[in-house]
Structure formats: structure tokens, C-alpha cells
mmCIF file with all atom_site columns, C-alpha atoms in Angstrom:
data_model
loop_
_atom_site.group_PDB
_atom_site.id
_atom_site.type_symbol
_atom_site.label_atom_id
_atom_site.label_alt_id
_atom_site.label_comp_id
_atom_site.label_asym_id
_atom_site.label_entity_id
_atom_site.label_seq_id
_atom_site.pdbx_PDB_ins_code
_atom_site.Cartn_x
_atom_site.Cartn_y
_atom_site.Cartn_z
_atom_site.occupancy
_atom_site.B_iso_or_equiv
_atom_site.pdbx_formal_charge
_atom_site.auth_seq_id
_atom_site.auth_comp_id
_atom_site.auth_asym_id
_atom_site.auth_atom_id
_atom_site.pdbx_PDB_model_num
ATOM 1   C CA . MET A 1 1   ? -0.132  -0.034  0.073  1.00 0.00 ? 21  MET A CA 1
ATOM 2   C CA . SER A 1 2   ? 1.185   3.331   -0.786 1.00 0.00 ? 22  SER A CA 1
ATOM 3   C CA . SER A 1 3   ? 2.127   5.197   2.220  1.00 0.00 ? 23  SER A CA 1
ATOM 4   C CA . LEU A 1 4   ? -0.490  8.636   1.393  1.00 0.00 ? 24  LEU A CA 1
ATOM 5   C CA . ASN A 1 5   ? -3.681  8.511   2.202  1.00 0.00 ? 25  ASN A CA 1
ATOM 6   C CA . PRO A 1 6   ? -5.669  8.322   -0.372 1.00 0.00 ? 26  PRO A CA 1
ATOM 7   C CA . HIS A 1 7   ? -8.941  8.734   1.258  1.00 0.00 ? 27  HIS A CA 1
ATOM 8   C CA . TYR A 1 8   ? -8.857  11.209  3.707  1.00 0.00 ? 28  TYR A CA 1
ATOM 9   C CA . THR A 1 9   ? -11.279 11.899  5.751  1.00 0.00 ? 29  THR A CA 1
ATOM 10  C CA . PHE A 1 10  ? -11.421 14.493  8.567  1.00 0.00 ? 30  PHE A CA 1
ATOM 11  C CA . GLU A 1 11  ? -8.604  16.634  10.331 1.00 0.00 ? 31  GLU A CA 1
ATOM 12  C CA . TYR A 1 12  ? -8.018  14.181  13.216 1.00 0.00 ? 32  TYR A CA 1
ATOM 13  C CA . SER A 1 13  ? -7.096  16.028  17.095 1.00 0.00 ? 33  SER A CA 1
ATOM 14  C CA . GLN A 1 14  ? -4.887  13.803  19.150 1.00 0.00 ? 34  GLN A CA 1
ATOM 15  C CA . PRO A 1 15  ? -2.545  14.283  22.048 1.00 0.00 ? 35  PRO A CA 1
ATOM 16  C CA . SER A 1 16  ? 0.645   16.179  20.935 1.00 0.00 ? 36  SER A CA 1
ATOM 17  C CA . GLU A 1 17  ? 3.010   13.960  22.728 1.00 0.00 ? 37  GLU A CA 1
ATOM 18  C CA . TYR A 1 18  ? 1.855   11.067  20.957 1.00 0.00 ? 38  TYR A CA 1
ATOM 19  C CA . HIS A 1 19  ? 0.381   10.959  17.101 1.00 0.00 ? 39  HIS A CA 1
ATOM 20  C CA . PHE A 1 20  ? -1.241  8.139   15.645 1.00 0.00 ? 40  PHE A CA 1
ATOM 21  C CA . SER A 1 21  ? 0.479   5.894   12.750 1.00 0.00 ? 41  SER A CA 1
ATOM 22  C CA . HIS A 1 22  ? -1.285  5.849   9.021  1.00 0.00 ? 42  HIS A CA 1
ATOM 23  C CA . ASP A 1 23  ? -1.150  2.191   10.069 1.00 0.00 ? 43  ASP A CA 1
ATOM 24  C CA . SER A 1 24  ? -4.718  3.082   11.491 1.00 0.00 ? 44  SER A CA 1
ATOM 25  C CA . VAL A 1 25  ? -6.333  4.994   8.764  1.00 0.00 ? 45  VAL A CA 1
ATOM 26  C CA . PHE A 1 26  ? -5.320  2.153   5.853  1.00 0.00 ? 46  PHE A CA 1
ATOM 27  C CA . LEU A 1 27  ? -6.626  -0.384  8.118  1.00 0.00 ? 47  LEU A CA 1
ATOM 28  C CA . ALA A 1 28  ? -9.796  0.942   8.437  1.00 0.00 ? 48  ALA A CA 1
ATOM 29  C CA . ARG A 1 29  ? -9.753  1.414   4.841  1.00 0.00 ? 49  ARG A CA 1
ATOM 30  C CA . ARG A 1 30  ? -8.796  -1.840  4.323  1.00 0.00 ? 50  ARG A CA 1
ATOM 31  C CA . VAL A 1 31  ? -11.336 -3.071  6.540  1.00 0.00 ? 51  VAL A CA 1
ATOM 32  C CA . PHE A 1 32  ? -14.480 -1.528  4.937  1.00 0.00 ? 52  PHE A CA 1
ATOM 33  C CA . ASP A 1 33  ? -13.458 -2.215  1.617  1.00 0.00 ? 53  ASP A CA 1
ATOM 34  C CA . TYR A 1 34  ? -13.485 -6.023  2.431  1.00 0.00 ? 54  TYR A CA 1
ATOM 35  C CA . TYR A 1 35  ? -17.085 -5.559  4.148  1.00 0.00 ? 55  TYR A CA 1
ATOM 36  C CA . ARG A 1 36  ? -17.778 -3.484  0.936  1.00 0.00 ? 56  ARG A CA 1
ATOM 37  C CA . GLU A 1 37  ? -16.571 -6.300  -1.273 1.00 0.00 ? 57  GLU A CA 1
ATOM 38  C CA . MET A 1 38  ? -18.597 -9.175  0.633  1.00 0.00 ? 58  MET A CA 1
ATOM 39  C CA . ASN A 1 39  ? -21.679 -6.873  0.474  1.00 0.00 ? 59  ASN A CA 1
ATOM 40  C CA . LEU A 1 40  ? -21.610 -7.772  4.393  1.00 0.00 ? 60  LEU A CA 1
ATOM 41  C CA . MET A 1 41  ? -22.366 -5.123  6.981  1.00 0.00 ? 61  MET A CA 1
ATOM 42  C CA . PRO A 1 42  ? -22.068 -5.838  10.445 1.00 0.00 ? 62  PRO A CA 1
ATOM 43  C CA . ALA A 1 43  ? -24.490 -4.805  13.451 1.00 0.00 ? 63  ALA A CA 1
ATOM 44  C CA . ARG A 1 44  ? -22.468 -4.042  16.743 1.00 0.00 ? 64  ARG A CA 1
ATOM 45  C CA . GLY A 1 45  ? -18.401 -2.690  16.089 1.00 0.00 ? 65  GLY A CA 1
ATOM 46  C CA . LEU A 1 46  ? -15.356 -2.525  18.530 1.00 0.00 ? 66  LEU A CA 1
ATOM 47  C CA . ASP A 1 47  ? -12.400 0.022   18.185 1.00 0.00 ? 67  ASP A CA 1
ATOM 48  C CA . LEU A 1 48  ? -9.794  -2.101  20.759 1.00 0.00 ? 68  LEU A CA 1
ATOM 49  C CA . CYS A 1 49  ? -7.173  -0.154  22.192 1.00 0.00 ? 69  CYS A CA 1
ATOM 50  C CA . ALA A 1 50  ? -8.950  2.916   20.305 1.00 0.00 ? 70  ALA A CA 1
ATOM 51  C CA . GLY A 1 51  ? -6.694  5.808   21.394 1.00 0.00 ? 71  GLY A CA 1
ATOM 52  C CA . CYS A 1 52  ? -8.493  8.882   20.237 1.00 0.00 ? 72  CYS A CA 1
ATOM 53  C CA . GLY A 1 53  ? -10.386 6.641   17.519 1.00 0.00 ? 73  GLY A CA 1
ATOM 54  C CA . ILE A 1 54  ? -9.032  6.958   14.261 1.00 0.00 ? 74  ILE A CA 1
ATOM 55  C CA . ILE A 1 55  ? -9.485  3.798   13.158 1.00 0.00 ? 75  ILE A CA 1
ATOM 56  C CA . GLY A 1 56  ? -13.134 3.105   14.433 1.00 0.00 ? 76  GLY A CA 1
ATOM 57  C CA . LEU A 1 57  ? -14.219 6.491   13.555 1.00 0.00 ? 77  LEU A CA 1
ATOM 58  C CA . ASP A 1 58  ? -12.518 5.948   9.541  1.00 0.00 ? 78  ASP A CA 1
ATOM 59  C CA . PHE A 1 59  ? -14.616 2.887   8.862  1.00 0.00 ? 79  PHE A CA 1
ATOM 60  C CA . LEU A 1 60  ? -17.592 4.400   10.287 1.00 0.00 ? 80  LEU A CA 1
ATOM 61  C CA . PHE A 1 61  ? -16.883 7.886   7.952  1.00 0.00 ? 81  PHE A CA 1
ATOM 62  C CA . HIS A 1 62  ? -16.554 5.314   5.063  1.00 0.00 ? 82  HIS A CA 1
ATOM 63  C CA . CYS A 1 63  ? -19.701 3.313   5.801  1.00 0.00 ? 83  CYS A CA 1
ATOM 64  C CA . GLN A 1 64  ? -21.931 6.586   5.648  1.00 0.00 ? 84  GLN A CA 1
ATOM 65  C CA . SER A 1 65  ? -20.040 8.272   3.368  1.00 0.00 ? 85  SER A CA 1
ATOM 66  C CA . GLU A 1 66  ? -19.889 5.400   0.556  1.00 0.00 ? 86  GLU A CA 1
ATOM 67  C CA . LEU A 1 67  ? -22.500 3.076   1.254  1.00 0.00 ? 87  LEU A CA 1
ATOM 68  C CA . GLU A 1 68  ? -25.070 5.088   3.548  1.00 0.00 ? 88  GLU A CA 1
ATOM 69  C CA . ARG A 1 69  ? -25.121 2.427   6.409  1.00 0.00 ? 89  ARG A CA 1
ATOM 70  C CA . LYS A 1 70  ? -23.222 1.312   8.619  1.00 0.00 ? 90  LYS A CA 1
ATOM 71  C CA . PRO A 1 71  ? -23.269 -0.547  12.164 1.00 0.00 ? 91  PRO A CA 1
ATOM 72  C CA . GLN A 1 72  ? -26.071 0.057   14.781 1.00 0.00 ? 92  GLN A CA 1
ATOM 73  C CA . SER A 1 73  ? -23.229 0.305   17.291 1.00 0.00 ? 93  SER A CA 1
ATOM 74  C CA . PHE A 1 74  ? -19.514 0.928   17.738 1.00 0.00 ? 94  PHE A CA 1
ATOM 75  C CA . ASP A 1 75  ? -17.618 0.724   21.042 1.00 0.00 ? 95  ASP A CA 1
ATOM 76  C CA . PHE A 1 76  ? -14.140 2.267   21.660 1.00 0.00 ? 96  PHE A CA 1
ATOM 77  C CA . LEU A 1 77  ? -12.214 0.957   24.200 1.00 0.00 ? 97  LEU A CA 1
ATOM 78  C CA . GLU A 1 78  ? -9.093  2.313   25.548 1.00 0.00 ? 98  GLU A CA 1
ATOM 79  C CA . VAL A 1 79  ? -7.138  2.466   29.074 1.00 0.00 ? 99  VAL A CA 1
ATOM 80  C CA . GLN A 1 80  ? -5.805  5.865   28.429 1.00 0.00 ? 100 GLN A CA 1
ATOM 81  C CA . SER A 1 81  ? -8.351  8.412   29.695 1.00 0.00 ? 101 SER A CA 1
ATOM 82  C CA . VAL A 1 82  ? -6.036  11.232  28.357 1.00 0.00 ? 102 VAL A CA 1
ATOM 83  C CA . TYR A 1 83  ? -7.451  10.431  24.795 1.00 0.00 ? 103 TYR A CA 1
ATOM 84  C CA . ALA A 1 84  ? -11.165 10.645  25.886 1.00 0.00 ? 104 ALA A CA 1
ATOM 85  C CA . ASN A 1 85  ? -11.556 14.636  25.061 1.00 0.00 ? 105 ASN A CA 1
ATOM 86  C CA . HIS A 1 86  ? -9.737  14.069  21.843 1.00 0.00 ? 106 HIS A CA 1
ATOM 87  C CA . PHE A 1 87  ? -11.921 11.184  21.007 1.00 0.00 ? 107 PHE A CA 1
ATOM 88  C CA . SER A 1 88  ? -15.389 13.307  22.176 1.00 0.00 ? 108 SER A CA 1
ATOM 89  C CA . GLU A 1 89  ? -14.072 15.946  19.049 1.00 0.00 ? 109 GLU A CA 1
ATOM 90  C CA . ASN A 1 90  ? -13.168 13.565  16.440 1.00 0.00 ? 110 ASN A CA 1
ATOM 91  C CA . LEU A 1 91  ? -16.551 12.406  16.829 1.00 0.00 ? 111 LEU A CA 1
ATOM 92  C CA . HIS A 1 92  ? -17.646 15.936  16.799 1.00 0.00 ? 112 HIS A CA 1
ATOM 93  C CA . ARG A 1 93  ? -15.928 16.629  13.359 1.00 0.00 ? 113 ARG A CA 1
ATOM 94  C CA . SER A 1 94  ? -16.603 13.202  12.309 1.00 0.00 ? 114 SER A CA 1
ATOM 95  C CA . LYS A 1 95  ? -20.151 13.736  11.478 1.00 0.00 ? 115 LYS A CA 1
ATOM 96  C CA . ILE A 1 96  ? -21.072 10.193  11.929 1.00 0.00 ? 116 ILE A CA 1
ATOM 97  C CA . PHE A 1 97  ? -25.350 10.061  12.618 1.00 0.00 ? 117 PHE A CA 1
ATOM 98  C CA . ASN A 1 98  ? -27.999 7.131   13.423 1.00 0.00 ? 118 ASN A CA 1
ATOM 99  C CA . THR A 1 99  ? -25.053 4.848   15.228 1.00 0.00 ? 119 THR A CA 1
ATOM 100 C CA . ASN A 1 100 ? -24.747 3.963   18.983 1.00 0.00 ? 120 ASN A CA 1
ATOM 101 C CA . ILE A 1 101 ? -21.227 5.617   19.934 1.00 0.00 ? 121 ILE A CA 1
ATOM 102 C CA . GLN A 1 102 ? -20.036 5.469   22.876 1.00 0.00 ? 122 GLN A CA 1
ATOM 103 C CA . PHE A 1 103 ? -16.213 5.409   24.769 1.00 0.00 ? 123 PHE A CA 1
ATOM 104 C CA . LEU A 1 104 ? -15.195 3.043   27.241 1.00 0.00 ? 124 LEU A CA 1
ATOM 105 C CA . ASN A 1 105 ? -11.839 4.205   29.540 1.00 0.00 ? 125 ASN A CA 1
ATOM 106 C CA . GLU A 1 106 ? -11.257 0.522   30.695 1.00 0.00 ? 126 GLU A CA 1
ATOM 107 C CA . ASN A 1 107 ? -8.742  -1.954  30.311 1.00 0.00 ? 127 ASN A CA 1
ATOM 108 C CA . TYR A 1 108 ? -9.318  -4.933  27.715 1.00 0.00 ? 128 TYR A CA 1
ATOM 109 C CA . ASP A 1 109 ? -9.671  -7.291  30.627 1.00 0.00 ? 129 ASP A CA 1
ATOM 110 C CA . LEU A 1 110 ? -13.054 -5.646  30.578 1.00 0.00 ? 130 LEU A CA 1
ATOM 111 C CA . LEU A 1 111 ? -14.171 -7.672  27.484 1.00 0.00 ? 131 LEU A CA 1
ATOM 112 C CA . LEU A 1 112 ? -13.408 -11.131 29.060 1.00 0.00 ? 132 LEU A CA 1
ATOM 113 C CA . GLY A 1 113 ? -16.205 -10.749 31.403 1.00 0.00 ? 133 GLY A CA 1
ATOM 114 C CA . ALA A 1 114 ? -19.604 -12.982 31.043 1.00 0.00 ? 134 ALA A CA 1
ATOM 115 C CA . ASP A 1 115 ? -21.638 -10.058 30.342 1.00 0.00 ? 135 ASP A CA 1
ATOM 116 C CA . ARG A 1 116 ? -19.273 -8.704  26.809 1.00 0.00 ? 136 ARG A CA 1
ATOM 117 C CA . ALA A 1 117 ? -19.411 -12.508 25.839 1.00 0.00 ? 137 ALA A CA 1
ATOM 118 C CA . GLN A 1 118 ? -20.256 -12.235 22.034 1.00 0.00 ? 138 GLN A CA 1
ATOM 119 C CA . ALA A 1 119 ? -20.873 -8.816  21.653 1.00 0.00 ? 139 ALA A CA 1
ATOM 120 C CA . TYR A 1 120 ? -19.121 -7.734  18.358 1.00 0.00 ? 140 TYR A CA 1
ATOM 121 C CA . ASP A 1 121 ? -19.538 -8.774  15.030 1.00 0.00 ? 141 ASP A CA 1
ATOM 122 C CA . LEU A 1 122 ? -16.391 -6.880  14.115 1.00 0.00 ? 142 LEU A CA 1
ATOM 123 C CA . ILE A 1 123 ? -13.342 -6.275  16.110 1.00 0.00 ? 143 ILE A CA 1
ATOM 124 C CA . LEU A 1 124 ? -10.926 -3.901  14.762 1.00 0.00 ? 144 LEU A CA 1
ATOM 125 C CA . CYS A 1 125 ? -7.436  -3.674  16.742 1.00 0.00 ? 145 CYS A CA 1
ATOM 126 C CA . ASN A 1 126 ? -4.120  -1.646  16.593 1.00 0.00 ? 146 ASN A CA 1
ATOM 127 C CA . PRO A 1 127 ? -2.207  -2.856  19.556 1.00 0.00 ? 147 PRO A CA 1
ATOM 128 C CA . PRO A 1 128 ? 1.095   -1.871  21.179 1.00 0.00 ? 148 PRO A CA 1
ATOM 129 C CA . TYR A 1 129 ? 3.410   -4.062  19.122 1.00 0.00 ? 149 TYR A CA 1
ATOM 130 C CA . PHE A 1 130 ? 6.459   -4.552  21.301 1.00 0.00 ? 150 PHE A CA 1
ATOM 131 C CA . TYR A 1 131 ? 6.527   -5.916  25.481 1.00 0.00 ? 151 TYR A CA 1
ATOM 132 C CA . LEU A 1 132 ? 9.356   -4.929  27.377 1.00 0.00 ? 152 LEU A CA 1
ATOM 133 C CA . GLY A 1 133 ? 13.160  -5.446  26.225 1.00 0.00 ? 153 GLY A CA 1
ATOM 134 C CA . GLN A 1 134 ? 11.791  -5.004  22.635 1.00 0.00 ? 154 GLN A CA 1
ATOM 135 C CA . GLY A 1 135 ? 13.055  -1.815  22.282 1.00 0.00 ? 155 GLY A CA 1
ATOM 136 C CA . LYS A 1 136 ? 13.952  1.593   24.172 1.00 0.00 ? 156 LYS A CA 1
ATOM 137 C CA . LEU A 1 137 ? 11.409  2.952   26.441 1.00 0.00 ? 157 LEU A CA 1
ATOM 138 C CA . SER A 1 138 ? 10.555  6.777   26.336 1.00 0.00 ? 158 SER A CA 1
ATOM 139 C CA . PRO A 1 139 ? 10.735  9.185   29.967 1.00 0.00 ? 159 PRO A CA 1
ATOM 140 C CA . SER A 1 140 ? 7.178   9.917   28.800 1.00 0.00 ? 160 SER A CA 1
ATOM 141 C CA . GLU A 1 141 ? 4.765   6.832   30.361 1.00 0.00 ? 161 GLU A CA 1
ATOM 142 C CA . PHE A 1 142 ? 2.097   7.737   27.997 1.00 0.00 ? 162 PHE A CA 1
ATOM 143 C CA . LYS A 1 143 ? 4.387   6.640   24.970 1.00 0.00 ? 163 LYS A CA 1
ATOM 144 C CA . ASN A 1 144 ? 5.071   3.831   26.425 1.00 0.00 ? 164 ASN A CA 1
ATOM 145 C CA . ARG A 1 145 ? 1.916   2.681   27.398 1.00 0.00 ? 165 ARG A CA 1
ATOM 146 C CA . CYS A 1 146 ? 0.942   3.527   23.175 1.00 0.00 ? 166 CYS A CA 1
ATOM 147 C CA . ARG A 1 147 ? 3.713   1.255   22.382 1.00 0.00 ? 167 ARG A CA 1
ATOM 148 C CA . PHE A 1 148 ? 4.396   -1.616  24.787 1.00 0.00 ? 168 PHE A CA 1
ATOM 149 C CA . PHE A 1 149 ? 2.461   -3.964  26.467 1.00 0.00 ? 169 PHE A CA 1
ATOM 150 C CA . LEU A 1 150 ? 2.509   -2.283  29.782 1.00 0.00 ? 170 LEU A CA 1
ATOM 151 C CA . ASP A 1 151 ? -1.143  -2.706  31.271 1.00 0.00 ? 171 ASP A CA 1
ATOM 152 C CA . SER A 1 152 ? -1.710  -6.100  29.948 1.00 0.00 ? 172 SER A CA 1
ATOM 153 C CA . ASP A 1 153 ? -0.085  -8.374  27.372 1.00 0.00 ? 173 ASP A CA 1
ATOM 154 C CA . LEU A 1 154 ? -1.028  -10.092 23.938 1.00 0.00 ? 174 LEU A CA 1
ATOM 155 C CA . LYS A 1 155 ? -2.164  -13.236 25.622 1.00 0.00 ? 175 LYS A CA 1
ATOM 156 C CA . ASN A 1 156 ? -5.131  -11.304 27.063 1.00 0.00 ? 176 ASN A CA 1
ATOM 157 C CA . LEU A 1 157 ? -6.066  -9.100  24.088 1.00 0.00 ? 177 LEU A CA 1
ATOM 158 C CA . ILE A 1 158 ? -6.644  -12.523 22.359 1.00 0.00 ? 178 ILE A CA 1
ATOM 159 C CA . ALA A 1 159 ? -8.817  -13.901 24.725 1.00 0.00 ? 179 ALA A CA 1
ATOM 160 C CA . ALA A 1 160 ? -10.733 -10.436 25.105 1.00 0.00 ? 180 ALA A CA 1
ATOM 161 C CA . ILE A 1 161 ? -10.970 -10.806 21.487 1.00 0.00 ? 181 ILE A CA 1
ATOM 162 C CA . VAL A 1 162 ? -11.923 -14.263 22.042 1.00 0.00 ? 182 VAL A CA 1
ATOM 163 C CA . ASN A 1 163 ? -14.579 -14.049 24.364 1.00 0.00 ? 183 ASN A CA 1
ATOM 164 C CA . SER A 1 164 ? -16.463 -10.889 22.966 1.00 0.00 ? 184 SER A CA 1
ATOM 165 C CA . LEU A 1 165 ? -16.419 -11.937 19.289 1.00 0.00 ? 185 LEU A CA 1
ATOM 166 C CA . ALA A 1 166 ? -19.888 -13.138 18.376 1.00 0.00 ? 186 ALA A CA 1
ATOM 167 C CA . PRO A 1 167 ? -20.512 -16.217 16.221 1.00 0.00 ? 187 PRO A CA 1
ATOM 168 C CA . GLY A 1 168 ? -20.273 -14.956 12.256 1.00 0.00 ? 188 GLY A CA 1
ATOM 169 C CA . GLY A 1 169 ? -17.896 -12.295 13.469 1.00 0.00 ? 189 GLY A CA 1
ATOM 170 C CA . SER A 1 170 ? -15.037 -11.124 12.453 1.00 0.00 ? 190 SER A CA 1
ATOM 171 C CA . ALA A 1 171 ? -12.100 -9.234  14.202 1.00 0.00 ? 191 ALA A CA 1
ATOM 172 C CA . PHE A 1 172 ? -9.079  -7.226  12.309 1.00 0.00 ? 192 PHE A CA 1
ATOM 173 C CA . ILE A 1 173 ? -6.121  -7.167  14.377 1.00 0.00 ? 193 ILE A CA 1
ATOM 174 C CA . LEU A 1 174 ? -2.226  -5.312  13.177 1.00 0.00 ? 194 LEU A CA 1
ATOM 175 C CA . LEU A 1 175 ? 0.444   -7.437  14.412 1.00 0.00 ? 195 LEU A CA 1
ATOM 176 C CA . ARG A 1 176 ? 4.385   -6.869  13.809 1.00 0.00 ? 196 ARG A CA 1
ATOM 177 C CA . ASP A 1 177 ? 6.716   -9.841  14.404 1.00 0.00 ? 197 ASP A CA 1
ATOM 178 C CA . GLN A 1 178 ? 9.937   -8.860  16.368 1.00 0.00 ? 198 GLN A CA 1
ATOM 179 C CA . LEU A 1 179 ? 11.962  -10.907 14.710 1.00 0.00 ? 199 LEU A CA 1
ATOM 180 C CA . GLU A 1 180 ? 15.701  -9.567  15.765 1.00 0.00 ? 200 GLU A CA 1
ATOM 181 C CA . HIS A 1 181 ? 13.929  -10.471 18.841 1.00 0.00 ? 201 HIS A CA 1
ATOM 182 C CA . GLY A 1 182 ? 12.947  -13.986 17.852 1.00 0.00 ? 202 GLY A CA 1
ATOM 183 C CA . TRP A 1 183 ? 9.895   -13.389 18.413 1.00 0.00 ? 203 TRP A CA 1
ATOM 184 C CA . SER A 1 184 ? 7.020   -14.137 16.399 1.00 0.00 ? 204 SER A CA 1
ATOM 185 C CA . ALA A 1 185 ? 3.183   -11.987 16.867 1.00 0.00 ? 205 ALA A CA 1
ATOM 186 C CA . LYS A 1 186 ? 1.732   -14.160 14.699 1.00 0.00 ? 206 LYS A CA 1
ATOM 187 C CA . GLU A 1 187 ? 2.569   -17.534 15.743 1.00 0.00 ? 207 GLU A CA 1
ATOM 188 C CA . GLU A 1 188 ? 1.903   -16.530 19.059 1.00 0.00 ? 208 GLU A CA 1
ATOM 189 C CA . VAL A 1 189 ? -1.696  -15.452 18.308 1.00 0.00 ? 209 VAL A CA 1
ATOM 190 C CA . GLN A 1 190 ? -2.329  -18.780 16.584 1.00 0.00 ? 210 GLN A CA 1
ATOM 191 C CA . ASN A 1 191 ? -1.164  -20.808 19.466 1.00 0.00 ? 211 ASN A CA 1
ATOM 192 C CA . LEU A 1 192 ? -3.020  -18.657 21.704 1.00 0.00 ? 212 LEU A CA 1
ATOM 193 C CA . LEU A 1 193 ? -6.303  -19.502 19.543 1.00 0.00 ? 213 LEU A CA 1
ATOM 194 C CA . SER A 1 194 ? -8.906  -22.356 20.440 1.00 0.00 ? 214 SER A CA 1
ATOM 195 C CA . ALA A 1 195 ? -9.640  -24.761 17.947 1.00 0.00 ? 215 ALA A CA 1
ATOM 196 C CA . ARG A 1 196 ? -13.101 -23.001 17.453 1.00 0.00 ? 216 ARG A CA 1
ATOM 197 C CA . PHE A 1 197 ? -11.010 -20.111 15.456 1.00 0.00 ? 217 PHE A CA 1
ATOM 198 C CA . LYS A 1 198 ? -8.942  -19.721 12.368 1.00 0.00 ? 218 LYS A CA 1
ATOM 199 C CA . MET A 1 199 ? -6.481  -16.694 11.643 1.00 0.00 ? 219 MET A CA 1
ATOM 200 C CA . GLU A 1 200 ? -5.304  -15.904 8.278  1.00 0.00 ? 220 GLU A CA 1
ATOM 201 C CA . SER A 1 201 ? -3.190  -13.662 6.747  1.00 0.00 ? 221 SER A CA 1
ATOM 202 C CA . LEU A 1 202 ? -4.858  -11.503 4.767  1.00 0.00 ? 222 LEU A CA 1
ATOM 203 C CA . ASP A 1 203 ? -1.576  -8.695  3.595  1.00 0.00 ? 223 ASP A CA 1
ATOM 204 C CA . ASP A 1 204 ? 0.127   -6.269  5.359  1.00 0.00 ? 224 ASP A CA 1
ATOM 205 C CA . VAL A 1 205 ? -0.704  -2.561  5.801  1.00 0.00 ? 225 VAL A CA 1
ATOM 206 C CA . ARG A 1 206 ? 2.578   -0.382  6.224  1.00 0.00 ? 226 ARG A CA 1
ATOM 207 C CA . GLY A 1 207 ? 5.254   -3.266  6.213  1.00 0.00 ? 227 GLY A CA 1
ATOM 208 C CA . THR A 1 208 ? 2.675   -4.529  9.765  1.00 0.00 ? 228 THR A CA 1
ATOM 209 C CA . GLY A 1 209 ? 1.025   -7.682  9.464  1.00 0.00 ? 229 GLY A CA 1
ATOM 210 C CA . LEU A 1 210 ? -2.834  -7.691  9.272  1.00 0.00 ? 230 LEU A CA 1
ATOM 211 C CA . ILE A 1 211 ? -4.574  -10.622 10.095 1.00 0.00 ? 231 ILE A CA 1
ATOM 212 C CA . LYS A 1 212 ? -8.719  -12.096 10.443 1.00 0.00 ? 232 LYS A CA 1
ATOM 213 C CA . ILE A 1 213 ? -9.794  -13.596 13.590 1.00 0.00 ? 233 ILE A CA 1
ATOM 214 C CA . SER A 1 214 ? -13.269 -15.738 12.906 1.00 0.00 ? 234 SER A CA 1
ATOM 215 C CA . HIS A 1 215 ? -15.044 -18.642 14.159 1.00 0.00 ? 235 HIS A CA 1
#
């Protein structure tokens, strides 16, 4: 994919200390194209590790502007409260309407509960790419929590996705292997999934692998 985004949506509000990467906008467009080609539309969506909401809001923006139909509800789950005001501003700027949208300032362990079981038909996720020891830490705790698994780990992330994904639903996740550290994110995810779920490698987004998890 080109590093330039040909599908501009709106001007984002985001913390000056840490800006989202273009991986997010490409993921949103790639998944939108997938659903358009399949002539499907999920009813209940989740942007997991949402930050200021770029992936989910871009996906909804494309659905609204190009298909004139979109999910009935969409949750945005993000552990860092600093993103809440930016999300509210981005929701306003996106002009998304007729979708029930809420920002959940929670750890994704929330999705392990019985009340979230099979709650979502679509999950979009651009998680941290690094474990501690797989890169240089910043003096900023905020930046570190964006880049590293500090609040939980990949095992709990996949468990949360598996528990909250509805039958027939799909989760689309960006994963970056750390081969220089002898670690393959894709292999780990495959090992974490039970036989009830399958993992497909779709393509890459700016050098980062895109996988799909489904029943």
C-alpha cells in the first residue's frame, strides 16, 4: 500500500505528545473495502486499543459516505483517559450519525466478562507492538503505554477478542513480528487460539501484518 492516504476523512484531534501512525487509517480503509466487497455490514463494532478513535471513526465515515449504511452500534475501548477529550472532538468532526457510539475508558480485560461475551460482530485493533525489552523506553509513561504491552499482554488481548467476538463475526488486528528478538506475533496468536477459531493473514499495512480472526 502507498504511504499516502488517498481516502481522506477529516482532521483528527490527537495528543501533541504522541500521534497515531498511518497504519490506523489504512487498517480502517482495508476493512471497509473487505466488507464492501463481501456486501456485508456488521451490526455491532468495537475499536479495541482505540486511542482517539481513528480506526473506528474512519471505518464508520467510509460506511456512511460511500455505502449510506453502517453498524448500529460501535464501542471504543481505550485504557488511557487522556484520549477521551480527543475522541469526543473527533466524533464531532466526523459527523457520524444514527450509530450508537460510546467511549469506554477501560482495560481490555473488561471484555473477558460474561456481560461482553459474543458482544461484537466486528473488532478492529491496532495494539501495542512491543513487549518490555523489545525497544527503548521513553521518559513518557503515556508514550510507553501506547507502544508497549504494559497494562496487560497479548495473551489477554486475544482472550478478550475471542470472548467478545460473536459467532460469524471477524476481528482484524495489526501485528508486527519482532524477529530480531526471536518473537513472532503471528505464531503466538495462532498458538493462543482454540480450534474453534481460525486465523488468516490477509496482507500487510505499511510493513505490519494484518490478520483476521473468525469462528
